[in-house]
RNA sequence: CGGGAGGUAGUUCAGCCCGGUAGAAUACAUGGUUUGGGACCAUGGGGUCGCAGGUUCGAAUCCUGUCCUCCCGACCA
């Protein structure tokens, strides 16, 4: 069967690819490293986007849109940011094609149409946005400026993977400006909390909130806060970042404001983003060898109803019952589909919707009509039971909530059992090799140690957890004094 | 960007070594029987063999280039 999914134990990477492709989320395209997000995958993204957008607006932000292109001179203004992204930028150098005289029907770049100044296709929008903010901010009365943009960005990655790392991806980027450092840090932390809230409560994926070390910090940031999630293969995935940018961009773009005492100062900045990469996290964290498992809150379809019948007459009887149920479920705000396609038989549909991760399936046949029951099946546990049609809509609404919680609990249990405290280098290495997951270990605080560990084990410091206690210890690698444990892991 | 594998029907693949004008399964269409875990029978449509050159009487098959994908590695705010 062409729809079969490679098992996790056979080939984890292939399993992931199978889920994305066969689950109907995305497809490869003719463009290197760029994917087509299919309707089912995009619907998932829309649900995520809508929930996040509401949270951004509830915390006082508004949406705007800035250009796709950044003039090179603006891009290079903030030196560290420019350097960090330089190696993966697509650059527009010409603005016109012409017919190729040496080849019929072919086009060539018109050498006469070379741009005076190259345009960088945004890998992130700090530069173009801060160049704009310069014109918008004069006084403390103009602050804070709290803007978000939903956009696509391009990063010319060497090796791409569907959703996890594509050359073009969709994301949101918030860019805020504040009068004080304190306020900007508060904004940075607030948005980190919004991300954690979203990922945990909507995506059912537990995360660890923390701060990045200097090595892992966003280019141009003073501090990078992050949420880190754990995938089923024991590798960590950065699910979102929120940066305190200090006055770096204000200096680079000369954005000053007058405070109440008429004193000029540079404004304080933050930026924060999550991307379609979250879909990759979702797929890898929850799904099984039968296909996707999607949390009800963001699943494009929450309930699918499959009729089981012999002949038109039975079908008509079932239709009547189902129409009523669909109406009730829709009234309760449930995303429901009645699949009465006659081409596919029930067994085929069961397998198909399991692959697509629809949380709840209702099957309804003549036997059920006689007994006033339906067969109710949940995707996460694959449990099936025959239940009464009375009070069914409420029951389904409750079941959806139960599934949402169960998926979260399962991921949480896995994550918690994969945070291992180690005290020696041997333990550190063997834990990474044999068990995976997060390794909590003392670190001497130096980049050299961090680099050396990465070199030897491929593990990086995912974060210094926000609630980290200060304790005295010795660095697991260097043996030097250390003040706290940090979380290491191999990561996507 | 380095190493490996691959691109042939909508999909998964065989054919390639040894050149002779393309096949299976599945999907699709039609008709019939079916329908409580990926149904069956019959008939039918569908492919410039990734693209571009070259060798040859003749290329899916040999040669060169190029694009795309997958896996491993390097890189990855």
JSON list of C-alpha atoms (C1' of nucleotides) in Angstrom, two decimals, chain B residues 1-72:
[
{"chain": "B", "resi": 1, "resn": "C", "atom": "C1'", "xyz": [29.12, 22.79, 0.61]},
{"chain": "B", "resi": 2, "resn": "G", "atom": "C1'", "xyz": [31.56, 17.29, 1.05]},
{"chain": "B", "resi": 3, "resn": "G", "atom": "C1'", "xyz": [30.07, 11.90, 0.80]},
{"chain": "B", "resi": 4, "resn": "G", "atom": "C1'", "xyz": [26.17, 8.30, -0.58]},
{"chain": "B", "resi": 5, "resn": "A", "atom": "C1'", "xyz": [21.39, 7.06, -2.97]},
{"chain": "B", "resi": 6, "resn": "G", "atom": "C1'", "xyz": [17.63, 8.39, -6.27]},
{"chain": "B", "resi": 7, "resn": "G", "atom": "C1'", "xyz": [14.27, 11.00, -10.37]},
{"chain": "B", "resi": 8, "resn": "U", "atom": "C1'", "xyz": [10.24, 6.05, -15.48]},
{"chain": "B", "resi": 9, "resn": "A", "atom": "C1'", "xyz": [1.75, 6.62, -15.40]},
{"chain": "B", "resi": 10, "resn": "G", "atom": "C1'", "xyz": [-1.52, 10.70, -10.03]},
{"chain": "B", "resi": 11, "resn": "U", "atom": "C1'", "xyz": [1.47, 7.42, -6.32]},
{"chain": "B", "resi": 12, "resn": "U", "atom": "C1'", "xyz": [5.04, 3.36, -5.07]},
{"chain": "B", "resi": 13, "resn": "C", "atom": "C1'", "xyz": [8.31, 0.93, -8.10]},
{"chain": "B", "resi": 14, "resn": "A", "atom": "C1'", "xyz": [10.37, -2.85, -12.08]},
{"chain": "B", "resi": 15, "resn": "G", "atom": "C1'", "xyz": [13.03, -2.34, -16.73]},
{"chain": "B", "resi": 16, "resn": "C", "atom": "C1'", "xyz": [19.07, 0.20, -17.39]},
{"chain": "B", "resi": 17, "resn": "C", "atom": "C1'", "xyz": [24.45, -3.99, -16.30]},
{"chain": "B", "resi": 18, "resn": "C", "atom": "C1'", "xyz": [23.98, -6.47, -21.98]},
{"chain": "B", "resi": 19, "resn": "G", "atom": "C1'", "xyz": [20.68, -0.08, -26.74]},
{"chain": "B", "resi": 20, "resn": "G", "atom": "C1'", "xyz": [15.68, -2.33, -30.66]},
{"chain": "B", "resi": 21, "resn": "U", "atom": "C1'", "xyz": [10.66, 2.33, -29.47]},
{"chain": "B", "resi": 22, "resn": "A", "atom": "C1'", "xyz": [7.68, 1.11, -21.82]},
{"chain": "B", "resi": 23, "resn": "G", "atom": "C1'", "xyz": [5.51, -2.55, -17.71]},
{"chain": "B", "resi": 24, "resn": "A", "atom": "C1'", "xyz": [3.30, -3.99, -12.67]},
{"chain": "B", "resi": 25, "resn": "A", "atom": "C1'", "xyz": [0.69, -2.70, -8.38]},
{"chain": "B", "resi": 26, "resn": "U", "atom": "C1'", "xyz": [-2.23, 1.00, -6.70]},
{"chain": "B", "resi": 27, "resn": "A", "atom": "C1'", "xyz": [-5.07, 5.30, -7.94]},
{"chain": "B", "resi": 28, "resn": "C", "atom": "C1'", "xyz": [-8.62, 7.18, -11.70]},
{"chain": "B", "resi": 29, "resn": "A", "atom": "C1'", "xyz": [-13.23, 6.41, -15.25]},
{"chain": "B", "resi": 30, "resn": "U", "atom": "C1'", "xyz": [-17.56, 3.21, -16.52]},
{"chain": "B", "resi": 31, "resn": "G", "atom": "C1'", "xyz": [-20.81, -1.01, -15.22]},
{"chain": "B", "resi": 32, "resn": "G", "atom": "C1'", "xyz": [-21.98, -4.61, -11.57]},
{"chain": "B", "resi": 33, "resn": "U", "atom": "C1'", "xyz": [-21.56, -6.97, -6.77]},
{"chain": "B", "resi": 34, "resn": "U", "atom": "C1'", "xyz": [-20.18, -4.77, -2.02]},
{"chain": "B", "resi": 35, "resn": "U", "atom": "C1'", "xyz": [-19.74, -1.64, 2.74]},
{"chain": "B", "resi": 36, "resn": "G", "atom": "C1'", "xyz": [-18.86, -2.56, 11.39]},
{"chain": "B", "resi": 37, "resn": "G", "atom": "C1'", "xyz": [-10.83, -1.81, 10.03]},
{"chain": "B", "resi": 38, "resn": "G", "atom": "C1'", "xyz": [-7.32, 0.00, 3.94]},
{"chain": "B", "resi": 39, "resn": "A", "atom": "C1'", "xyz": [-13.44, -4.83, -0.92]},
{"chain": "B", "resi": 40, "resn": "C", "atom": "C1'", "xyz": [-13.97, -7.67, -5.61]},
{"chain": "B", "resi": 41, "resn": "C", "atom": "C1'", "xyz": [-14.96, -8.71, -10.97]},
{"chain": "B", "resi": 42, "resn": "A", "atom": "C1'", "xyz": [-14.97, -6.79, -15.95]},
{"chain": "B", "resi": 43, "resn": "U", "atom": "C1'", "xyz": [-13.70, -2.98, -19.32]},
{"chain": "B", "resi": 44, "resn": "G", "atom": "C1'", "xyz": [-11.07, 1.56, -20.27]},
{"chain": "B", "resi": 45, "resn": "G", "atom": "C1'", "xyz": [-8.06, 6.11, -20.26]},
{"chain": "B", "resi": 46, "resn": "G", "atom": "C1'", "xyz": [-3.34, 7.76, -18.65]},
{"chain": "B", "resi": 47, "resn": "G", "atom": "C1'", "xyz": [3.98, 8.24, -19.37]},
{"chain": "B", "resi": 48, "resn": "U", "atom": "C1'", "xyz": [7.95, 13.67, -24.93]},
{"chain": "B", "resi": 49, "resn": "C", "atom": "C1'", "xyz": [11.27, 7.75, -19.01]},
{"chain": "B", "resi": 50, "resn": "G", "atom": "C1'", "xyz": [13.60, 15.20, -14.51]},
{"chain": "B", "resi": 51, "resn": "C", "atom": "C1'", "xyz": [15.75, 18.70, -18.18]},
{"chain": "B", "resi": 52, "resn": "A", "atom": "C1'", "xyz": [19.56, 19.88, -22.05]},
{"chain": "B", "resi": 53, "resn": "G", "atom": "C1'", "xyz": [23.26, 18.26, -25.16]},
{"chain": "B", "resi": 54, "resn": "G", "atom": "C1'", "xyz": [26.24, 14.13, -27.28]},
{"chain": "B", "resi": 55, "resn": "U", "atom": "C1'", "xyz": [27.32, 8.94, -29.29]},
{"chain": "B", "resi": 56, "resn": "U", "atom": "C1'", "xyz": [24.31, 5.62, -32.53]},
{"chain": "B", "resi": 57, "resn": "C", "atom": "C1'", "xyz": [20.63, 3.42, -38.16]},
{"chain": "B", "resi": 58, "resn": "G", "atom": "C1'", "xyz": [18.13, 3.38, -33.33]},
{"chain": "B", "resi": 59, "resn": "A", "atom": "C1'", "xyz": [18.71, 5.84, -26.33]},
{"chain": "B", "resi": 60, "resn": "A", "atom": "C1'", "xyz": [14.57, 5.01, -20.40]},
{"chain": "B", "resi": 61, "resn": "U", "atom": "C1'", "xyz": [19.18, 2.10, -21.15]},
{"chain": "B", "resi": 62, "resn": "C", "atom": "C1'", "xyz": [25.82, 4.51, -23.00]},
{"chain": "B", "resi": 63, "resn": "C", "atom": "C1'", "xyz": [28.56, 9.58, -22.29]},
{"chain": "B", "resi": 64, "resn": "U", "atom": "C1'", "xyz": [28.64, 14.91, -20.59]},
{"chain": "B", "resi": 65, "resn": "G", "atom": "C1'", "xyz": [26.28, 18.84, -18.24]},
{"chain": "B", "resi": 66, "resn": "U", "atom": "C1'", "xyz": [22.39, 20.62, -15.30]},
{"chain": "B", "resi": 67, "resn": "C", "atom": "C1'", "xyz": [18.06, 20.84, -11.96]},
{"chain": "B", "resi": 68, "resn": "C", "atom": "C1'", "xyz": [15.36, 18.54, -8.03]},
{"chain": "B", "resi": 69, "resn": "U", "atom": "C1'", "xyz": [14.67, 15.06, -3.82]},
{"chain": "B", "resi": 70, "resn": "C", "atom": "C1'", "xyz": [16.23, 11.77, 0.21]},
{"chain": "B", "resi": 71, "resn": "C", "atom": "C1'", "xyz": [20.10, 10.00, 3.82]},
{"chain": "B", "resi": 72, "resn": "C", "atom": "C1'", "xyz": [24.93, 11.06, 6.51]}
]
